Short mmCIF file of C-alpha atoms and ligand atoms in Angstrom, two decimals:
data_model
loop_
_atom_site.label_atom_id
_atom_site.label_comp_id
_atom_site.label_asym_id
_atom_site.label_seq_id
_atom_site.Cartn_x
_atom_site.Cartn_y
_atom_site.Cartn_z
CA UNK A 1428 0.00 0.00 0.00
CA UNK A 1429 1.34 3.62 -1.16
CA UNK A 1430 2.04 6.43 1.33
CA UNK A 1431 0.03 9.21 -0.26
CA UNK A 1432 -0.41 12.80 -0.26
CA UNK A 1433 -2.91 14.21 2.91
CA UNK A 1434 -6.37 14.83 1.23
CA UNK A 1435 -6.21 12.42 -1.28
CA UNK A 1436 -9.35 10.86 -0.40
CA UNK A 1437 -9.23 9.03 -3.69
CA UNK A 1438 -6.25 6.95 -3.04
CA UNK A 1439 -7.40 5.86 0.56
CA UNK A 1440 -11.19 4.48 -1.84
CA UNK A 1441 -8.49 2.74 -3.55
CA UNK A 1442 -6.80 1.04 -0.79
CA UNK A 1443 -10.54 -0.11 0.96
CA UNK A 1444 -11.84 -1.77 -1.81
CA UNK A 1445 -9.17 -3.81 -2.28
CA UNK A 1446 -9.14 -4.89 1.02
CA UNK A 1447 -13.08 -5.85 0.51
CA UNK A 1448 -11.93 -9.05 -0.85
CA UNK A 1449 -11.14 -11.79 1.60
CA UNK A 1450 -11.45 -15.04 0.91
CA UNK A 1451 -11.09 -15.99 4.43
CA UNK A 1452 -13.71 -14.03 5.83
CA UNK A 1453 -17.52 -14.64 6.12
CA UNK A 1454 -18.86 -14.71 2.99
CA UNK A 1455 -15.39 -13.21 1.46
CA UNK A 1456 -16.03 -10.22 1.73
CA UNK A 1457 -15.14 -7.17 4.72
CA UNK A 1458 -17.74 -5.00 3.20
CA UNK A 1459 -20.56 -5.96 5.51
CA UNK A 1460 -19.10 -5.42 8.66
CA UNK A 1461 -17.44 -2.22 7.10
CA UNK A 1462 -21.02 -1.01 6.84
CA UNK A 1463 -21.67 -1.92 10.13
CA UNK A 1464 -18.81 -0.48 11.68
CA UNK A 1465 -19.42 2.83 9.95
CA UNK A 1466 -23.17 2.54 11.12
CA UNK A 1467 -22.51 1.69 14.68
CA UNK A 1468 -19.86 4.70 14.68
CA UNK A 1469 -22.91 7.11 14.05
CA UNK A 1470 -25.77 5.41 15.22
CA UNK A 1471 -25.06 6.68 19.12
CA UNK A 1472 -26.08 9.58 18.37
CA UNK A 1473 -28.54 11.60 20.46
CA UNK A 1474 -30.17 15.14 19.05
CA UNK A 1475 -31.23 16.11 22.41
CA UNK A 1476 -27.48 16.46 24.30
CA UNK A 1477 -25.90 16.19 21.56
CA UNK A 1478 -23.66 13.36 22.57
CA UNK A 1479 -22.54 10.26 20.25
CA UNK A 1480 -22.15 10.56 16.75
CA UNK A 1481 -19.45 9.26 14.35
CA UNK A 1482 -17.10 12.66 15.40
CA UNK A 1483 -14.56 10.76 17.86
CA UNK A 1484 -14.03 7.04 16.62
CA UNK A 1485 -15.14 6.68 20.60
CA UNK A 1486 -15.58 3.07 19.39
CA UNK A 1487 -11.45 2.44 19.81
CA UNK A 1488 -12.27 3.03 23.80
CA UNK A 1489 -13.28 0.57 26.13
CA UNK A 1490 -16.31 2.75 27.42
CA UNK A 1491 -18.33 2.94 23.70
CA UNK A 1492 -15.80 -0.24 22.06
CA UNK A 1493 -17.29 -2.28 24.83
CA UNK A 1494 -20.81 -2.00 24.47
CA UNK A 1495 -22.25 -5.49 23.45
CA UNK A 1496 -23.97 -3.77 20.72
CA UNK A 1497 -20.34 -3.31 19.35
CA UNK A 1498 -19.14 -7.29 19.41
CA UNK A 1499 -17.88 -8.51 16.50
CA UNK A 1500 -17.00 -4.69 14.96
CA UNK A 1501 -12.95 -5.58 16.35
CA UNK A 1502 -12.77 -7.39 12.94
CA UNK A 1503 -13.77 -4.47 10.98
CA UNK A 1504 -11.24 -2.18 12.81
CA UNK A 1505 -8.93 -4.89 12.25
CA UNK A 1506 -9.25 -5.11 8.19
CA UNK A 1507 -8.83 -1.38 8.23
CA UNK A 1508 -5.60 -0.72 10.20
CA UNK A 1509 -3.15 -1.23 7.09
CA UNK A 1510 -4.65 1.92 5.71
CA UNK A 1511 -4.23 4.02 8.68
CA UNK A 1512 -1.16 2.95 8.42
CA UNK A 1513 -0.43 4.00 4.90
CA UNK A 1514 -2.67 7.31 5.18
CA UNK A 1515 -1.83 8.03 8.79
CA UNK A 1516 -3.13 11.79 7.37
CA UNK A 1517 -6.67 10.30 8.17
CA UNK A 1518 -8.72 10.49 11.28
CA UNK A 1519 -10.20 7.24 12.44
CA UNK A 1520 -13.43 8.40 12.50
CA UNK A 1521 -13.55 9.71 8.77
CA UNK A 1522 -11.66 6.30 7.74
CA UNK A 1523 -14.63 4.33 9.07
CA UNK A 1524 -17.49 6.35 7.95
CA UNK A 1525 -15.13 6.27 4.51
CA UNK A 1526 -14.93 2.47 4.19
CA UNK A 1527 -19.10 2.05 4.84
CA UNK A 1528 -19.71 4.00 2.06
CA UNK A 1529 -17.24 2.85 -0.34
CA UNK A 1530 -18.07 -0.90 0.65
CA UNK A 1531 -21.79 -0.30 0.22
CA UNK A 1532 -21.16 0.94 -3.43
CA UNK A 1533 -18.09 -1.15 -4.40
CA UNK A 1534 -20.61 -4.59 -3.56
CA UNK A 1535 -23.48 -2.95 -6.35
CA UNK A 1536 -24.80 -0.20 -3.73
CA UNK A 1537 -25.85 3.28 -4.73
CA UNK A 1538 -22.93 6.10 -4.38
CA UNK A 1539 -23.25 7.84 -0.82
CA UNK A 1540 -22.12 11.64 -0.64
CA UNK A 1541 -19.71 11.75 1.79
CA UNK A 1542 -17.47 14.94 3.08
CA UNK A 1543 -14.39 14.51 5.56
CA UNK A 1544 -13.55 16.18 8.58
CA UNK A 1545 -14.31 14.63 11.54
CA UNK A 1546 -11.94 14.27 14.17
CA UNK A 1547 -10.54 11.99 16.54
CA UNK A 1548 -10.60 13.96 19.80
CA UNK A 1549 -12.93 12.59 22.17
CA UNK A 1550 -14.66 14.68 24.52
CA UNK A 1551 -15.06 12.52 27.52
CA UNK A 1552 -18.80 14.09 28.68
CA UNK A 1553 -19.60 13.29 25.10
CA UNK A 1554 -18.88 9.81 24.55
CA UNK A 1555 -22.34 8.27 24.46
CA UNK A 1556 -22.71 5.66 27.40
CA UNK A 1557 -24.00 2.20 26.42
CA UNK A 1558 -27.55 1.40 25.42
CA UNK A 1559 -27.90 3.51 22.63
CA UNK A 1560 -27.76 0.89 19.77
CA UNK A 1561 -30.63 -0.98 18.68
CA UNK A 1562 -31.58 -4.48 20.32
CA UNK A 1563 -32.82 -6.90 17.58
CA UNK A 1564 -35.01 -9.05 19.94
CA UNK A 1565 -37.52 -5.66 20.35
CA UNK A 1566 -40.23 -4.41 18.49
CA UNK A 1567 -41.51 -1.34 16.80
CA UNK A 1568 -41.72 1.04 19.63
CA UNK A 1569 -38.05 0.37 20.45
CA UNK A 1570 -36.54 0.84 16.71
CA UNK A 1571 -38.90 4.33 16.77
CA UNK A 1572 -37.18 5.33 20.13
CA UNK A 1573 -33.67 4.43 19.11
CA UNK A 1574 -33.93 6.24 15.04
CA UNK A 1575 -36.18 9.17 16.39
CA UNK A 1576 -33.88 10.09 19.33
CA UNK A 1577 -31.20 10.58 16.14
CA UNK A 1578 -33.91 12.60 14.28
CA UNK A 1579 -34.88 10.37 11.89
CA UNK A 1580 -38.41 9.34 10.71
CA UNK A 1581 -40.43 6.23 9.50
CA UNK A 1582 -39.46 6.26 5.82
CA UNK A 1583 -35.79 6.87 6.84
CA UNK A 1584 -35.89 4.29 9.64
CA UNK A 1585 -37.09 1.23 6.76
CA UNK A 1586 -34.45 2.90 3.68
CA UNK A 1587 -31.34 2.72 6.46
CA UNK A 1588 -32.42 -1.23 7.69
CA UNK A 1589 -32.36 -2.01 4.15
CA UNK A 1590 -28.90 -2.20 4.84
CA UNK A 1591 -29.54 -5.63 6.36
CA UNK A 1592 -29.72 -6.32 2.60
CA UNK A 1593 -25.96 -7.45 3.76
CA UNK A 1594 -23.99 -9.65 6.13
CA UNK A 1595 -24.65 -12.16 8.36
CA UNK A 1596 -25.71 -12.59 12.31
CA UNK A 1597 -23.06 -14.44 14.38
CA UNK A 1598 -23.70 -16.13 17.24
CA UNK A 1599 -20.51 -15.85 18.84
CA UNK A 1600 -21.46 -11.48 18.58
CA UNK A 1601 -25.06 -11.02 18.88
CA UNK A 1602 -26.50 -14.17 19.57
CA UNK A 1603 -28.88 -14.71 16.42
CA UNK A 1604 -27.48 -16.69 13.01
CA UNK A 1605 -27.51 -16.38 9.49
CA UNK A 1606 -27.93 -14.01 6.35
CA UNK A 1607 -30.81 -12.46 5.28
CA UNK A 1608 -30.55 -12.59 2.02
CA UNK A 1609 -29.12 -15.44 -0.31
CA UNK A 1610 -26.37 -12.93 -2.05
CA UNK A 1611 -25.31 -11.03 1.65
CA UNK A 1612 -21.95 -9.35 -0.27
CA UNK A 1613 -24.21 -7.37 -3.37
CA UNK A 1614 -26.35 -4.41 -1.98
CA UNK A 1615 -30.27 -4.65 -3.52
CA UNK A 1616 -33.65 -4.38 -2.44
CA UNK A 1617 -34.26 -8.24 -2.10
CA UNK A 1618 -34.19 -7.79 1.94
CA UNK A 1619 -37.70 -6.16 1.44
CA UNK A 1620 -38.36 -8.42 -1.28
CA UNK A 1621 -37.88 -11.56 1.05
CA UNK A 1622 -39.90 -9.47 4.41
CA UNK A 1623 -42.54 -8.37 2.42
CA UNK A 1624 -43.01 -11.64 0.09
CA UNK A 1625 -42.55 -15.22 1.52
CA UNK A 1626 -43.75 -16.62 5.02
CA UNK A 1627 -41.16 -16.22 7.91
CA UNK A 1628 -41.77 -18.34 10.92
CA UNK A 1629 -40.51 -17.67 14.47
CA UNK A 1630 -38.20 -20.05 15.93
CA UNK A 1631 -35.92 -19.96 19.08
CA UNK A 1632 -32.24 -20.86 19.16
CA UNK A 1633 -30.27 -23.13 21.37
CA UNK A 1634 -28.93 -20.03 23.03
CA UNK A 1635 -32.78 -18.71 23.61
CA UNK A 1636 -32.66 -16.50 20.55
CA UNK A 1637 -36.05 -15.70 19.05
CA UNK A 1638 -35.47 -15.10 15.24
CA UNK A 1639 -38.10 -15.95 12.10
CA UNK A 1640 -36.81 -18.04 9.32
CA UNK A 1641 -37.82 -18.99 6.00
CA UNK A 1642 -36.20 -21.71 3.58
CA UNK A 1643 -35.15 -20.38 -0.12
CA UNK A 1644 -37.02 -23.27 -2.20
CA UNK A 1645 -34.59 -23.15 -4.51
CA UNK A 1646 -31.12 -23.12 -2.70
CA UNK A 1647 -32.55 -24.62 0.34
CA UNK A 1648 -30.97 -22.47 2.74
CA UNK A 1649 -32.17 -20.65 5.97
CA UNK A 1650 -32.52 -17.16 5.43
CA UNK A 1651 -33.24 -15.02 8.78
CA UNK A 1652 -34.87 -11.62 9.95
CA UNK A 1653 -34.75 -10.09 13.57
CA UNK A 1654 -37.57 -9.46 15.24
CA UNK A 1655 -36.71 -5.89 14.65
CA UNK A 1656 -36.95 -6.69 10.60
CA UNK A 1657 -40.24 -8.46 11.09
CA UNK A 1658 -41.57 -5.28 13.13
CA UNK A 1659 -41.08 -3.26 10.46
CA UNK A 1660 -43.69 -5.42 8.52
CA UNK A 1661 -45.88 -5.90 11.14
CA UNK A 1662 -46.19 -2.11 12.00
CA UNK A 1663 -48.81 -0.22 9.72
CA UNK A 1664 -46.60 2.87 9.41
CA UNK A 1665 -43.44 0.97 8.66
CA UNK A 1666 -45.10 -1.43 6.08
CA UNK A 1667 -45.38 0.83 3.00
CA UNK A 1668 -41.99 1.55 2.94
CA UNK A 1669 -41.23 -1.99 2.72
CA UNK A 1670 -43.75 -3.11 -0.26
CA UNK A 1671 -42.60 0.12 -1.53
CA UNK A 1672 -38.90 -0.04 -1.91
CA UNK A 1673 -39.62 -4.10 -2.66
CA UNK A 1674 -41.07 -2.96 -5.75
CA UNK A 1675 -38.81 -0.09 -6.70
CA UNK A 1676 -35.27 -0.58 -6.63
CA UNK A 1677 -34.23 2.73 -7.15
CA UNK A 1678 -36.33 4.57 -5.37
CA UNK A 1679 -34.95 2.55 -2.03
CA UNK A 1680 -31.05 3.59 -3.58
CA UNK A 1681 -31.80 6.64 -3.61
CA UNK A 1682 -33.38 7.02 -0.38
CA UNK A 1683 -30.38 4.62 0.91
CA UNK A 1684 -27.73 7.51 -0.40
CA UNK A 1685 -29.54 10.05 1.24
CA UNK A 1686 -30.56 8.95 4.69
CA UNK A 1687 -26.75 6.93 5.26
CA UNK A 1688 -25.22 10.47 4.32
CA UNK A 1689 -27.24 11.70 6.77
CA UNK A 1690 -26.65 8.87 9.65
CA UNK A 1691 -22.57 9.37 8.93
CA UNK A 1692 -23.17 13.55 9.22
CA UNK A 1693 -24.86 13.15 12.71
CA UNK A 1694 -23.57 15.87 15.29
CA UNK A 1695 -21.12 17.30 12.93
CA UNK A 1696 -21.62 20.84 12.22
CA UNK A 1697 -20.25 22.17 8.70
CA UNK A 1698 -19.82 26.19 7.69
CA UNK A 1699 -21.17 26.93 4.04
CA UNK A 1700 -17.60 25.83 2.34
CA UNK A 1701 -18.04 22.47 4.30
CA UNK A 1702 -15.42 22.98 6.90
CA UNK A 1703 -16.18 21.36 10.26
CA UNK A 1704 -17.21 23.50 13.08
CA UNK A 1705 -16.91 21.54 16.09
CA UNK A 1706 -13.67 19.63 15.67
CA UNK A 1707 -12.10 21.61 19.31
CA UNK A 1708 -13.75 19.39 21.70
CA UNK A 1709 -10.87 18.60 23.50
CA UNK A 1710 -12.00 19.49 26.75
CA UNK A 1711 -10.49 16.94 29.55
CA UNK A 1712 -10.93 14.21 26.51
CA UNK A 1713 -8.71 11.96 24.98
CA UNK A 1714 -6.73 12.43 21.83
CA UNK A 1715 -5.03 9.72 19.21
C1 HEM B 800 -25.75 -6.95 11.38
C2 HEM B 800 -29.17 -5.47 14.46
C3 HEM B 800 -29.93 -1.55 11.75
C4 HEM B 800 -26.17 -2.76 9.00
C5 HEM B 800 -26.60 -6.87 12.45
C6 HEM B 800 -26.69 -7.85 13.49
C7 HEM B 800 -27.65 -7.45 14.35
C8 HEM B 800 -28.17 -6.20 13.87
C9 HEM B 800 -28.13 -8.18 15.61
C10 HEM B 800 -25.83 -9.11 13.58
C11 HEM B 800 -24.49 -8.82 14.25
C12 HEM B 800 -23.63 -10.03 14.32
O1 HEM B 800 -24.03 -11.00 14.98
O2 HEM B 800 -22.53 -10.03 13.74
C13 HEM B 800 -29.72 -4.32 13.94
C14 HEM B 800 -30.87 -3.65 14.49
C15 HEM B 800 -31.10 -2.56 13.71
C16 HEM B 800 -30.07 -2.53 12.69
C17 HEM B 800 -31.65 -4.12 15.70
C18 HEM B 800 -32.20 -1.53 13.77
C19 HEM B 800 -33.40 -1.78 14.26
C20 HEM B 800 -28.90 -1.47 10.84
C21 HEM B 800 -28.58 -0.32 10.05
C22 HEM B 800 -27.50 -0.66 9.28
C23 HEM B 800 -27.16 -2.03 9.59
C24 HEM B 800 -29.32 1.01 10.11
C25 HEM B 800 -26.74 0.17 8.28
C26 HEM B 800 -27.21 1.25 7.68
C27 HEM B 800 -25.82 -4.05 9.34
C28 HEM B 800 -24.88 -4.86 8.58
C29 HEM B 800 -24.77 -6.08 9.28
C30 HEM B 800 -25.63 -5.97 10.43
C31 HEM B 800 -24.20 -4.48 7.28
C32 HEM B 800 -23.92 -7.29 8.89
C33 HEM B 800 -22.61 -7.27 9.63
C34 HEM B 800 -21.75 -8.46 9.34
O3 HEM B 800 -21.97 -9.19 8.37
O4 HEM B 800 -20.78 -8.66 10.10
N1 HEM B 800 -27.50 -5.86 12.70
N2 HEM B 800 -29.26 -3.62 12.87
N3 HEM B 800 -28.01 -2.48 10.57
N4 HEM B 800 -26.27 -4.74 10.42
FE1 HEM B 800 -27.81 -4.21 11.60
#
């Protein structure tokens, strides 16, 4: 991997997806839990103290790393350390809101805007304490108080779990198992396909995991959904989105683009020429 110049966002694109490809991994592929890491990164967010928020990478300490929620996301962190190490120019926390996007599009996704700047001092009365991540055993009601305490509404909640379009469950991290789709490494709408078109059945795991699963006639093999996915069927608000962006492909990229540009841009405040604002939170914190 070259050295290259600071600012040269391009070559550090270059370096991730060429590290999406690993044979050894998963499905072969680090894209998934790229996405995730870039998602969990930004998804502490809270609009009323302002706390959480991709701005940080509060993820690499113990306090935010070791939330639960976060199990697994040591892997992702792992894959991305050679290119930290080549482009040591780049903050932590724009390198893994960086790799999401670039892994969502480089496995067939829709191009995500993305701007750089965030930082990775970490203002200790802002690192968001545990709890704020989504529990996949929970219903409606919790996924509303989780996405509307980041500002986000209904339409926006069903385009950004779309993402579930890839990856797998492991129980070794969260408990349930499997993919949800048959392709989990190539971004498309056939997550809301599967929720919105075949019959899922509940089941419960050796570990006392409820999950639903449904068997793919023609592959044969168990696909999953949480009961988090299956809420957002079940729930009259939530449904139309589904049958909506199961039918049209694009419409659910586009709305993907939009509403993961805005997850990755949570608490980071921008001056009309795009500069960050708040990058001087150094108070007492931590810094890399
Ligand atoms: C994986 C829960 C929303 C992206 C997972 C896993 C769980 C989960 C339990 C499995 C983790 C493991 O065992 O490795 C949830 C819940 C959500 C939610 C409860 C909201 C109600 C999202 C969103 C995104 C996302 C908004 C991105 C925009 C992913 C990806 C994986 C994943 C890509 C696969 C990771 C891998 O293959 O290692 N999620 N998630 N999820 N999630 Fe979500």
């Amino acid at each position: 991997m070259a050295k290259s110049t600071p600012g040269d966002y391009d070559a550090v694109r270059e370096d991730i997806k060429a590290l999406l490809h690993q044979p050894e991994y998963d499905d072969g592929s680090a894209g998934p839990v790229l996405v995730r890491l870039a998602w969990h990164s930004a998804g502490t967010y809270d609009a009323e103290t302002d706390t959480g928020g991709s701005n940080g990478a509060g993820m690499r300490y113990e306090a935010e790393g070791g939330d639960p929620a976060n199990a697994g996301l040591q892997h992702a962190r792992v894959f991305l350390e050679p290119i930290k190490a080549a482009h040591s120019w780049i903050t932590y926390a724009d390198l893994w809101t960086l790799a999401g996007v670039v892994a969502v599009e480089a496995m067939g996704g829709p191009a995500v805007p993305w701007q750089p700047g965030r930082t990775d001092y970490v203002d200790d009365s802002k690192l968001p304490p545990p709890g704020r991540l989504p529990d996949g055993a929970l219903g409606a009601d919790h996924v509303r108080a989780i996405f509307y305490r980041m500002g986000f509404n209904d339409q926006e909640i069903v385009a950004l779990c779309g993402a579930h379009n890839l990856g797998r469950c492991h129980s070794d991290r969260s408990g349930f198992e499997g993919a949800w789709v048959n392709n989990p490494t190539r971004f498309s709408n056939q997550y809301f396909k599967l929720l919105s078109g075949v019959e899922w059945k509940e089941k419960t795991l050796e570990n006392g995991m409820r999950q639903f699963y449904y068997i793919d006639e023609d592959s044969e093999e168990e696909l999953m959904m949480l009961p988090t996915d299956m809420a957002l069927w079940f729930d009259d608000k939530f449904r139309p989105y589904v049958e909506k962006y199961a039918k049209d492909k694009d419409t659910f990229f586009a709305d993907f683009s939009k509403v993961f540009n805005k997850l990755l841009e949570l608490g980071i405040e921008r001056d009309a020429s795009g500069r960050v604002t708040n990058t001087d939170n150094v108070k007492g914190g931590y810094h890399s």
